[in-house]
């Protein structure tokens, strides 16, 4: 018993000494005064950054990593040793290490403060635009993951506990269209735009949240049969006009353009509501939809189409879109529910334009 007590005392002494040594070395190192604020985002491809130490009372460090005590996990563009490229390449196929897949292990003296991207704002009010191969970050993957805000009209709808319940699509900067069957009418909801991985906040540009002011359910909704499974979420305030938050186009604006029915797809997050163990990431998925052989079901014109997915997916509320020859995307349907053999039923948006326009 006496021997155990002596060992405990010895361990406490060693711990106290190490803590004291750490505090001395930290205070004596000027580089420790840098503010590693994860709210600062860099200009991709731009080597301009500030290296002037700034004093802050609440210095934020990433997770410790590597073999040295002065190495931390930071975003790729925060580490001066990372090779600068026009876009950060996120390789989802590489083995995971101790840092997040959007981060790298960086020596403390090489970590730098970065400004927000200067070209993220979008002056013109356009619809159906895409960020080809992603905005600031592009993905290498063997799956169906998209690049960062490649399709900027997609939004996530969150419940009062900030958990995703379904996806939706921006049809204006203040109105979201989704499936009525996944929107609880009596709950406080939030719409998140400009996000990519719902399980991470390490993206280059931060997402935006808006509270839902009211839900407008389709007049002819028959919930037991999921007929007219559409609802509008009107926001308390509008989203900003930026490159990573852009509304989709509606068929009213199609004009003389023609859609390419062979390139239609659904875009959304796999809802993890009933998942026992969360995966490492929940990235926006792009699911090809064969609309050339789609069945139009009466009486509400539901679209039943085959999707190219290797697993059962729950993309409720996700938009089904088709491009024009100029790669401007128009909204065709909203993911309602999935049948067997990769058959998905979409609520037909084009047949409900009058109802939508009556409430816009």
Short mmCIF file of C-alpha atoms in Angstrom, two decimals:
data_model
loop_
_atom_site.label_atom_id
_atom_site.label_comp_id
_atom_site.label_asym_id
_atom_site.label_seq_id
_atom_site.Cartn_x
_atom_site.Cartn_y
_atom_site.Cartn_z
CA UNK A 1 0.00 0.00 0.00
CA UNK A 2 2.85 2.33 0.89
CA UNK A 3 4.54 1.57 -2.42
CA UNK A 4 1.40 2.49 -4.41
CA UNK A 5 1.06 5.73 -2.46
CA UNK A 6 4.68 6.68 -3.26
CA UNK A 7 4.09 6.02 -6.97
CA UNK A 8 1.02 8.28 -6.99
CA UNK A 9 2.97 11.08 -5.29
CA UNK A 10 5.80 10.71 -7.81
CA UNK A 11 3.40 10.92 -10.78
CA UNK A 12 1.77 14.05 -9.38
CA UNK A 13 5.19 15.71 -9.01
CA UNK A 14 6.15 14.84 -12.61
CA UNK A 15 2.83 16.19 -13.91
CA UNK A 16 3.26 19.44 -12.00
CA UNK A 17 6.80 19.95 -13.31
CA UNK A 18 5.77 19.31 -16.94
CA UNK A 19 2.88 21.73 -16.69
CA UNK A 20 5.21 24.39 -15.29
CA UNK A 21 7.77 23.80 -18.09
CA UNK A 22 5.01 24.04 -20.71
CA UNK A 23 3.76 27.37 -19.35
CA UNK A 24 7.29 28.81 -19.35
CA UNK A 25 8.05 27.68 -22.93
CA UNK A 26 4.67 28.92 -24.16
CA UNK A 27 5.09 32.39 -22.67
CA UNK A 28 8.62 32.74 -23.99
CA UNK A 29 7.74 31.89 -27.60
CA UNK A 30 6.44 34.97 -29.51
CA UNK A 31 4.91 32.77 -32.20
CA UNK A 32 2.39 31.55 -29.65
CA UNK A 33 0.73 34.95 -29.77
CA UNK A 34 -0.62 34.33 -33.28
CA UNK A 35 -4.40 34.06 -33.46
CA UNK A 36 -5.34 30.82 -35.21
CA UNK A 37 -8.96 31.76 -35.60
CA UNK A 38 -10.86 29.18 -37.61
CA UNK A 39 -13.24 31.89 -38.77
CA UNK A 40 -10.51 33.35 -41.03
CA UNK A 41 -10.43 31.94 -44.55
CA UNK A 42 -7.77 32.39 -47.20
CA UNK A 43 -7.60 33.45 -50.82
CA UNK A 44 -6.90 30.27 -52.72
CA UNK A 45 -3.99 30.70 -55.09
CA UNK A 46 -3.06 33.99 -53.46
CA UNK A 47 0.12 33.98 -51.39
CA UNK A 48 -0.72 37.22 -49.64
CA UNK A 49 -1.25 36.72 -45.93
CA UNK A 50 -0.48 38.44 -42.69
CA UNK A 51 2.35 37.14 -40.53
CA UNK A 52 2.25 39.97 -38.01
CA UNK A 53 1.65 38.52 -34.55
CA UNK A 54 -1.54 39.73 -32.93
CA UNK A 55 -2.40 39.31 -29.29
CA UNK A 56 -5.74 37.77 -28.38
CA UNK A 57 -7.19 36.62 -25.11
CA UNK A 58 -8.79 33.52 -26.62
CA UNK A 59 -6.23 31.86 -28.89
CA UNK A 60 -7.71 28.84 -30.70
CA UNK A 61 -5.49 25.87 -31.57
CA UNK A 62 -6.38 22.88 -33.69
CA UNK A 63 -5.88 19.34 -32.51
CA UNK A 64 -2.30 18.35 -31.70
CA UNK A 65 -0.71 16.05 -34.26
CA UNK A 66 2.62 14.64 -35.41
CA UNK A 67 5.59 13.71 -33.28
CA UNK A 68 6.40 17.22 -32.09
CA UNK A 69 4.53 19.15 -29.42
CA UNK A 70 4.29 22.25 -31.66
CA UNK A 71 2.33 20.67 -34.54
CA UNK A 72 -1.40 21.21 -35.00
CA UNK A 73 -4.16 20.23 -37.43
CA UNK A 74 -5.14 23.23 -39.57
CA UNK A 75 -6.84 23.80 -42.92
CA UNK A 76 -4.62 23.11 -45.92
CA UNK A 77 -4.39 26.76 -46.93
CA UNK A 78 -3.38 27.81 -43.40
CA UNK A 79 -0.07 25.95 -43.56
CA UNK A 80 2.80 27.74 -45.35
CA UNK A 81 4.47 24.43 -46.32
CA UNK A 82 1.52 23.23 -48.41
CA UNK A 83 2.07 23.67 -52.15
CA UNK A 84 -0.16 26.45 -53.47
CA UNK A 85 -2.59 25.43 -56.21
CA UNK A 86 -5.59 27.18 -57.82
CA UNK A 87 -7.84 24.82 -55.86
CA UNK A 88 -7.23 22.67 -52.83
CA UNK A 89 -7.49 19.00 -53.81
CA UNK A 90 -9.40 16.87 -51.32
CA UNK A 91 -8.57 13.21 -51.93
CA UNK A 92 -11.25 11.13 -50.25
CA UNK A 93 -9.56 7.92 -51.35
CA UNK A 94 -6.37 8.42 -49.32
CA UNK A 95 -5.99 6.76 -45.92
CA UNK A 96 -7.14 8.95 -43.03
CA UNK A 97 -4.59 10.18 -40.52
CA UNK A 98 -4.93 11.94 -37.20
CA UNK A 99 -6.14 15.19 -38.82
CA UNK A 100 -9.49 15.79 -40.50
CA UNK A 101 -9.49 15.07 -44.23
CA UNK A 102 -9.76 18.84 -44.99
CA UNK A 103 -6.81 19.55 -42.69
CA UNK A 104 -3.09 18.94 -42.56
CA UNK A 105 -0.56 18.61 -39.74
CA UNK A 106 1.43 21.85 -39.62
CA UNK A 107 4.30 23.14 -37.52
CA UNK A 108 3.16 26.03 -35.33
CA UNK A 109 5.60 28.53 -36.82
CA UNK A 110 4.25 27.75 -40.32
CA UNK A 111 0.60 28.39 -39.46
CA UNK A 112 -0.64 31.64 -40.92
CA UNK A 113 -3.65 33.88 -40.61
CA UNK A 114 -5.69 34.24 -43.76
CA UNK A 115 -8.31 36.63 -45.02
CA UNK A 116 -11.73 35.57 -46.35
CA UNK A 117 -11.87 35.00 -50.14
CA UNK A 118 -12.32 38.38 -51.81
CA UNK A 119 -14.28 37.08 -54.81
CA UNK A 120 -17.03 35.09 -53.11
CA UNK A 121 -19.70 37.78 -53.56
CA UNK A 122 -21.90 37.58 -56.64
CA UNK A 123 -23.13 40.90 -57.95
CA UNK A 124 -25.61 39.73 -60.61
CA UNK A 125 -28.84 37.96 -59.66
CA UNK A 126 -28.71 34.74 -61.68
CA UNK A 127 -30.17 31.26 -61.26
CA UNK A 128 -29.06 27.71 -61.96
CA UNK A 129 -25.34 28.48 -61.90
CA UNK A 130 -22.72 25.94 -60.87
CA UNK A 131 -19.20 26.11 -59.52
CA UNK A 132 -17.48 23.73 -61.94
CA UNK A 133 -15.30 21.22 -60.04
CA UNK A 134 -16.06 23.10 -56.81
CA UNK A 135 -15.43 26.53 -55.33
CA UNK A 136 -11.86 26.81 -53.93
CA UNK A 137 -11.81 23.04 -53.23
CA UNK A 138 -12.18 20.09 -55.60
CA UNK A 139 -12.74 16.46 -54.69
CA UNK A 140 -11.09 13.28 -55.89
CA UNK A 141 -13.38 10.39 -55.05
CA UNK A 142 -14.37 6.96 -56.24
CA UNK A 143 -17.96 7.56 -55.11
CA UNK A 144 -20.74 10.03 -55.81
CA UNK A 145 -19.43 12.91 -53.67
CA UNK A 146 -19.41 16.36 -55.22
CA UNK A 147 -16.89 19.16 -54.78
CA UNK A 148 -17.37 22.11 -52.42
CA UNK A 149 -20.61 24.00 -53.30
CA UNK A 150 -20.46 22.66 -56.84
CA UNK A 151 -24.24 23.02 -56.91
CA UNK A 152 -24.93 26.11 -54.81
CA UNK A 153 -28.74 25.92 -54.82
CA UNK A 154 -28.84 22.95 -52.45
CA UNK A 155 -29.76 23.61 -48.79
CA UNK A 156 -30.08 21.49 -45.65
CA UNK A 157 -33.12 21.77 -43.41
CA UNK A 158 -32.36 21.39 -39.71
CA UNK A 159 -34.66 20.75 -36.77
CA UNK A 160 -34.68 22.59 -33.44
CA UNK A 161 -31.65 20.53 -32.31
CA UNK A 162 -29.67 21.47 -35.47
CA UNK A 163 -29.97 17.95 -36.87
CA UNK A 164 -30.61 17.51 -40.57
CA UNK A 165 -34.10 16.23 -41.37
CA UNK A 166 -34.05 16.62 -45.16
CA UNK A 167 -32.66 18.60 -48.07
CA UNK A 168 -34.26 21.40 -50.04
CA UNK A 169 -33.59 23.75 -52.92
CA UNK A 170 -33.44 27.53 -53.11
CA UNK A 171 -35.98 28.87 -55.60
CA UNK A 172 -35.27 32.43 -54.48
CA UNK A 173 -32.95 33.93 -51.88
CA UNK A 174 -35.78 33.79 -49.35
CA UNK A 175 -37.84 30.72 -50.31
CA UNK A 176 -36.94 27.02 -50.20
CA UNK A 177 -38.86 24.18 -51.86
CA UNK A 178 -38.81 20.73 -50.26
CA UNK A 179 -40.95 17.66 -49.56
CA UNK A 180 -43.89 18.34 -47.25
CA UNK A 181 -43.57 14.86 -45.73
CA UNK A 182 -40.25 15.71 -44.07
CA UNK A 183 -41.11 19.16 -42.65
CA UNK A 184 -42.71 19.11 -39.18
CA UNK A 185 -45.15 22.06 -39.20
CA UNK A 186 -44.97 22.75 -35.45
CA UNK A 187 -41.18 22.77 -35.02
CA UNK A 188 -38.70 25.63 -35.26
CA UNK A 189 -36.65 24.94 -38.38
CA UNK A 190 -33.42 26.34 -39.80
CA UNK A 191 -32.25 26.36 -43.41
CA UNK A 192 -28.51 26.08 -44.04
CA UNK A 193 -27.07 27.20 -47.38
CA UNK A 194 -23.53 27.13 -48.71
CA UNK A 195 -22.56 23.97 -46.83
CA UNK A 196 -20.88 20.85 -48.18
CA UNK A 197 -19.96 18.39 -45.43
CA UNK A 198 -22.62 18.60 -42.73
CA UNK A 199 -20.26 16.96 -40.22
CA UNK A 200 -17.49 19.52 -40.67
CA UNK A 201 -16.91 23.27 -40.29
CA UNK A 202 -13.51 23.22 -41.99
CA UNK A 203 -14.65 24.40 -45.42
CA UNK A 204 -12.92 27.42 -46.98
CA UNK A 205 -16.07 29.57 -46.93
CA UNK A 206 -18.52 29.36 -44.01
CA UNK A 207 -22.15 28.35 -44.52
CA UNK A 208 -25.12 30.60 -43.76
CA UNK A 209 -28.13 29.80 -41.56
CA UNK A 210 -31.61 31.34 -41.72
CA UNK A 211 -34.64 30.69 -39.52
CA UNK A 212 -37.86 29.55 -41.19
CA UNK A 213 -40.68 32.05 -40.76
CA UNK A 214 -43.48 29.81 -42.05
CA UNK A 215 -44.18 26.58 -43.90
CA UNK A 216 -46.68 26.56 -46.79
CA UNK A 217 -47.87 23.02 -47.55
CA UNK A 218 -49.37 22.15 -50.93
CA UNK A 219 -53.16 22.60 -50.89
CA UNK A 220 -53.80 19.10 -52.29
CA UNK A 221 -51.30 17.16 -50.19
CA UNK A 222 -52.48 13.63 -49.34
CA UNK A 223 -49.87 12.53 -46.84
CA UNK A 224 -51.03 8.90 -46.64
CA UNK A 225 -50.31 8.47 -50.35
CA UNK A 226 -47.57 11.13 -50.61
CA UNK A 227 -49.51 12.91 -53.34
CA UNK A 228 -48.45 16.50 -54.08
CA UNK A 229 -45.62 16.09 -51.60
CA UNK A 230 -44.40 19.69 -51.77
CA UNK A 231 -43.94 22.52 -49.28
CA UNK A 232 -42.43 25.98 -49.30
CA UNK A 233 -40.25 27.24 -46.45
CA UNK A 234 -40.33 31.03 -46.29
CA UNK A 235 -37.30 32.43 -44.43
CA UNK A 236 -37.18 35.26 -41.92
CA UNK A 237 -34.45 36.97 -43.94
CA UNK A 238 -32.89 36.43 -47.35
CA UNK A 239 -29.59 34.70 -48.04
CA UNK A 240 -26.81 36.87 -49.53
CA UNK A 241 -25.89 36.77 -53.21
CA UNK A 242 -22.67 34.79 -53.24
CA UNK A 243 -20.99 32.20 -55.43
CA UNK A 244 -21.77 29.44 -52.96
CA UNK A 245 -25.46 30.39 -52.48
CA UNK A 246 -27.43 30.66 -55.75
CA UNK A 247 -31.13 29.80 -56.47
CA UNK A 248 -32.02 27.15 -59.03
CA UNK A 249 -33.94 28.08 -62.20
CA UNK A 250 -37.65 27.37 -62.61
CA UNK A 251 -39.32 26.28 -65.88
CA UNK A 252 -40.99 29.68 -66.18
CA UNK A 253 -37.57 31.05 -67.13
CA UNK A 254 -36.67 28.34 -69.65
CA UNK A 255 -37.62 30.41 -72.72
CA UNK A 256 -36.33 28.94 -75.97
CA UNK A 257 -33.63 26.87 -74.25
CA UNK A 258 -33.89 23.08 -74.32
CA UNK A 259 -33.11 20.68 -71.50
CA UNK A 260 -30.78 17.71 -71.81
CA UNK A 261 -32.88 14.87 -70.38
CA UNK A 262 -29.93 12.46 -70.45
CA UNK A 263 -27.95 14.48 -67.89
CA UNK A 264 -30.52 14.93 -65.12
CA UNK A 265 -29.59 14.13 -61.54
CA UNK A 266 -30.66 14.47 -57.94
CA UNK A 267 -28.40 16.35 -55.56
CA UNK A 268 -28.53 16.18 -51.77
CA UNK A 269 -27.31 14.82 -48.47
CA UNK A 270 -28.04 11.31 -47.29
CA UNK A 271 -30.22 11.88 -44.21
CA UNK A 272 -28.55 10.22 -41.21
CA UNK A 273 -31.53 10.59 -38.91
CA UNK A 274 -31.78 6.90 -38.07
CA UNK A 275 -28.07 6.08 -38.25
CA UNK A 276 -26.71 4.51 -35.09
CA UNK A 277 -23.08 5.40 -35.77
CA UNK A 278 -22.24 8.61 -37.62
CA UNK A 279 -19.77 8.30 -40.52
CA UNK A 280 -16.67 10.50 -40.78
CA UNK A 281 -18.35 12.81 -43.27
CA UNK A 282 -21.71 13.57 -44.86
CA UNK A 283 -20.88 15.21 -48.18
CA UNK A 284 -23.31 16.33 -50.89
CA UNK A 285 -24.04 13.42 -53.25
CA UNK A 286 -24.86 13.58 -56.96
CA UNK A 287 -27.14 10.76 -58.11
CA UNK A 288 -27.74 10.28 -61.84
CA UNK A 289 -31.44 9.90 -62.69
CA UNK A 290 -32.70 8.35 -65.93
CA UNK A 291 -35.52 10.72 -66.87
CA UNK A 292 -35.70 9.48 -70.47
CA UNK A 293 -37.58 6.37 -69.28
CA UNK A 294 -39.32 7.97 -66.29
CA UNK A 295 -42.96 7.13 -65.65
CA UNK A 296 -45.44 9.95 -65.00
CA UNK A 297 -48.01 8.69 -62.52
CA UNK A 298 -51.55 10.03 -62.28
CA UNK A 299 -53.30 11.98 -60.83
CA UNK A 300 -50.62 14.39 -59.61
CA UNK A 301 -47.93 13.62 -62.18
CA UNK A 302 -45.45 12.06 -59.81
CA UNK A 303 -42.18 11.10 -61.50
CA UNK A 304 -40.93 7.56 -60.94
CA UNK A 305 -37.39 7.19 -62.24
CA UNK A 306 -34.41 4.86 -61.97
CA UNK A 307 -31.39 6.18 -60.07
CA UNK A 308 -27.77 5.04 -60.28
CA UNK A 309 -26.99 4.28 -56.64
CA UNK A 310 -25.14 1.31 -55.14
CA UNK A 311 -26.99 1.55 -51.81
CA UNK A 312 -30.29 2.64 -50.36
CA UNK A 313 -30.27 6.40 -49.96
CA UNK A 314 -32.54 8.79 -48.10
CA UNK A 315 -32.31 12.07 -49.99
CA UNK A 316 -35.76 13.35 -49.01
CA UNK A 317 -36.45 16.87 -50.23
CA UNK A 318 -33.51 16.86 -52.64
CA UNK A 319 -33.95 18.57 -56.02
CA UNK A 320 -34.07 16.74 -59.35
CA UNK A 321 -32.49 19.04 -61.94
CA UNK A 322 -31.72 19.01 -65.67
CA UNK A 323 -29.25 21.26 -67.55
CA UNK A 324 -29.65 23.29 -70.71
CA UNK A 325 -27.07 23.24 -73.47
CA UNK A 326 -25.43 26.17 -71.65
CA UNK A 327 -25.25 24.22 -68.36
CA UNK A 328 -27.88 26.29 -66.58
CA UNK A 329 -29.88 24.04 -64.26
CA UNK A 330 -33.68 23.89 -64.01
CA UNK A 331 -35.78 22.24 -61.32
CA UNK A 332 -37.85 19.25 -62.43
CA UNK A 333 -38.85 17.49 -59.20
CA UNK A 334 -38.39 16.98 -55.46
CA UNK A 335 -37.30 13.63 -53.99
CA UNK A 336 -40.33 12.22 -52.14
CA UNK A 337 -39.59 8.56 -51.40
CA UNK A 338 -37.64 5.56 -52.70
CA UNK A 339 -38.98 2.21 -53.88
CA UNK A 340 -37.17 -1.06 -54.35
CA UNK A 341 -34.66 -1.68 -57.15
CA UNK A 342 -33.39 1.90 -57.11
CA UNK A 343 -36.72 3.39 -58.13
CA UNK A 344 -37.31 6.86 -56.69
CA UNK A 345 -40.52 8.86 -56.75
CA UNK A 346 -40.23 12.62 -57.20
CA UNK A 347 -42.96 15.21 -56.73
CA UNK A 348 -43.38 16.93 -60.09
CA UNK A 349 -42.47 20.60 -59.74
CA UNK A 350 -43.25 21.58 -63.32
CA UNK A 351 -46.93 20.63 -62.86
CA UNK A 352 -47.17 22.75 -59.73
CA UNK A 353 -45.67 26.01 -60.95
CA UNK A 354 -48.94 27.87 -60.55
CA UNK A 355 -49.19 26.86 -56.88
CA UNK A 356 -45.57 27.93 -56.32
CA UNK A 357 -45.97 31.26 -58.08
CA UNK A 358 -49.14 32.02 -56.12
CA UNK A 359 -47.06 32.03 -52.93
CA UNK A 360 -43.87 33.70 -54.14
#
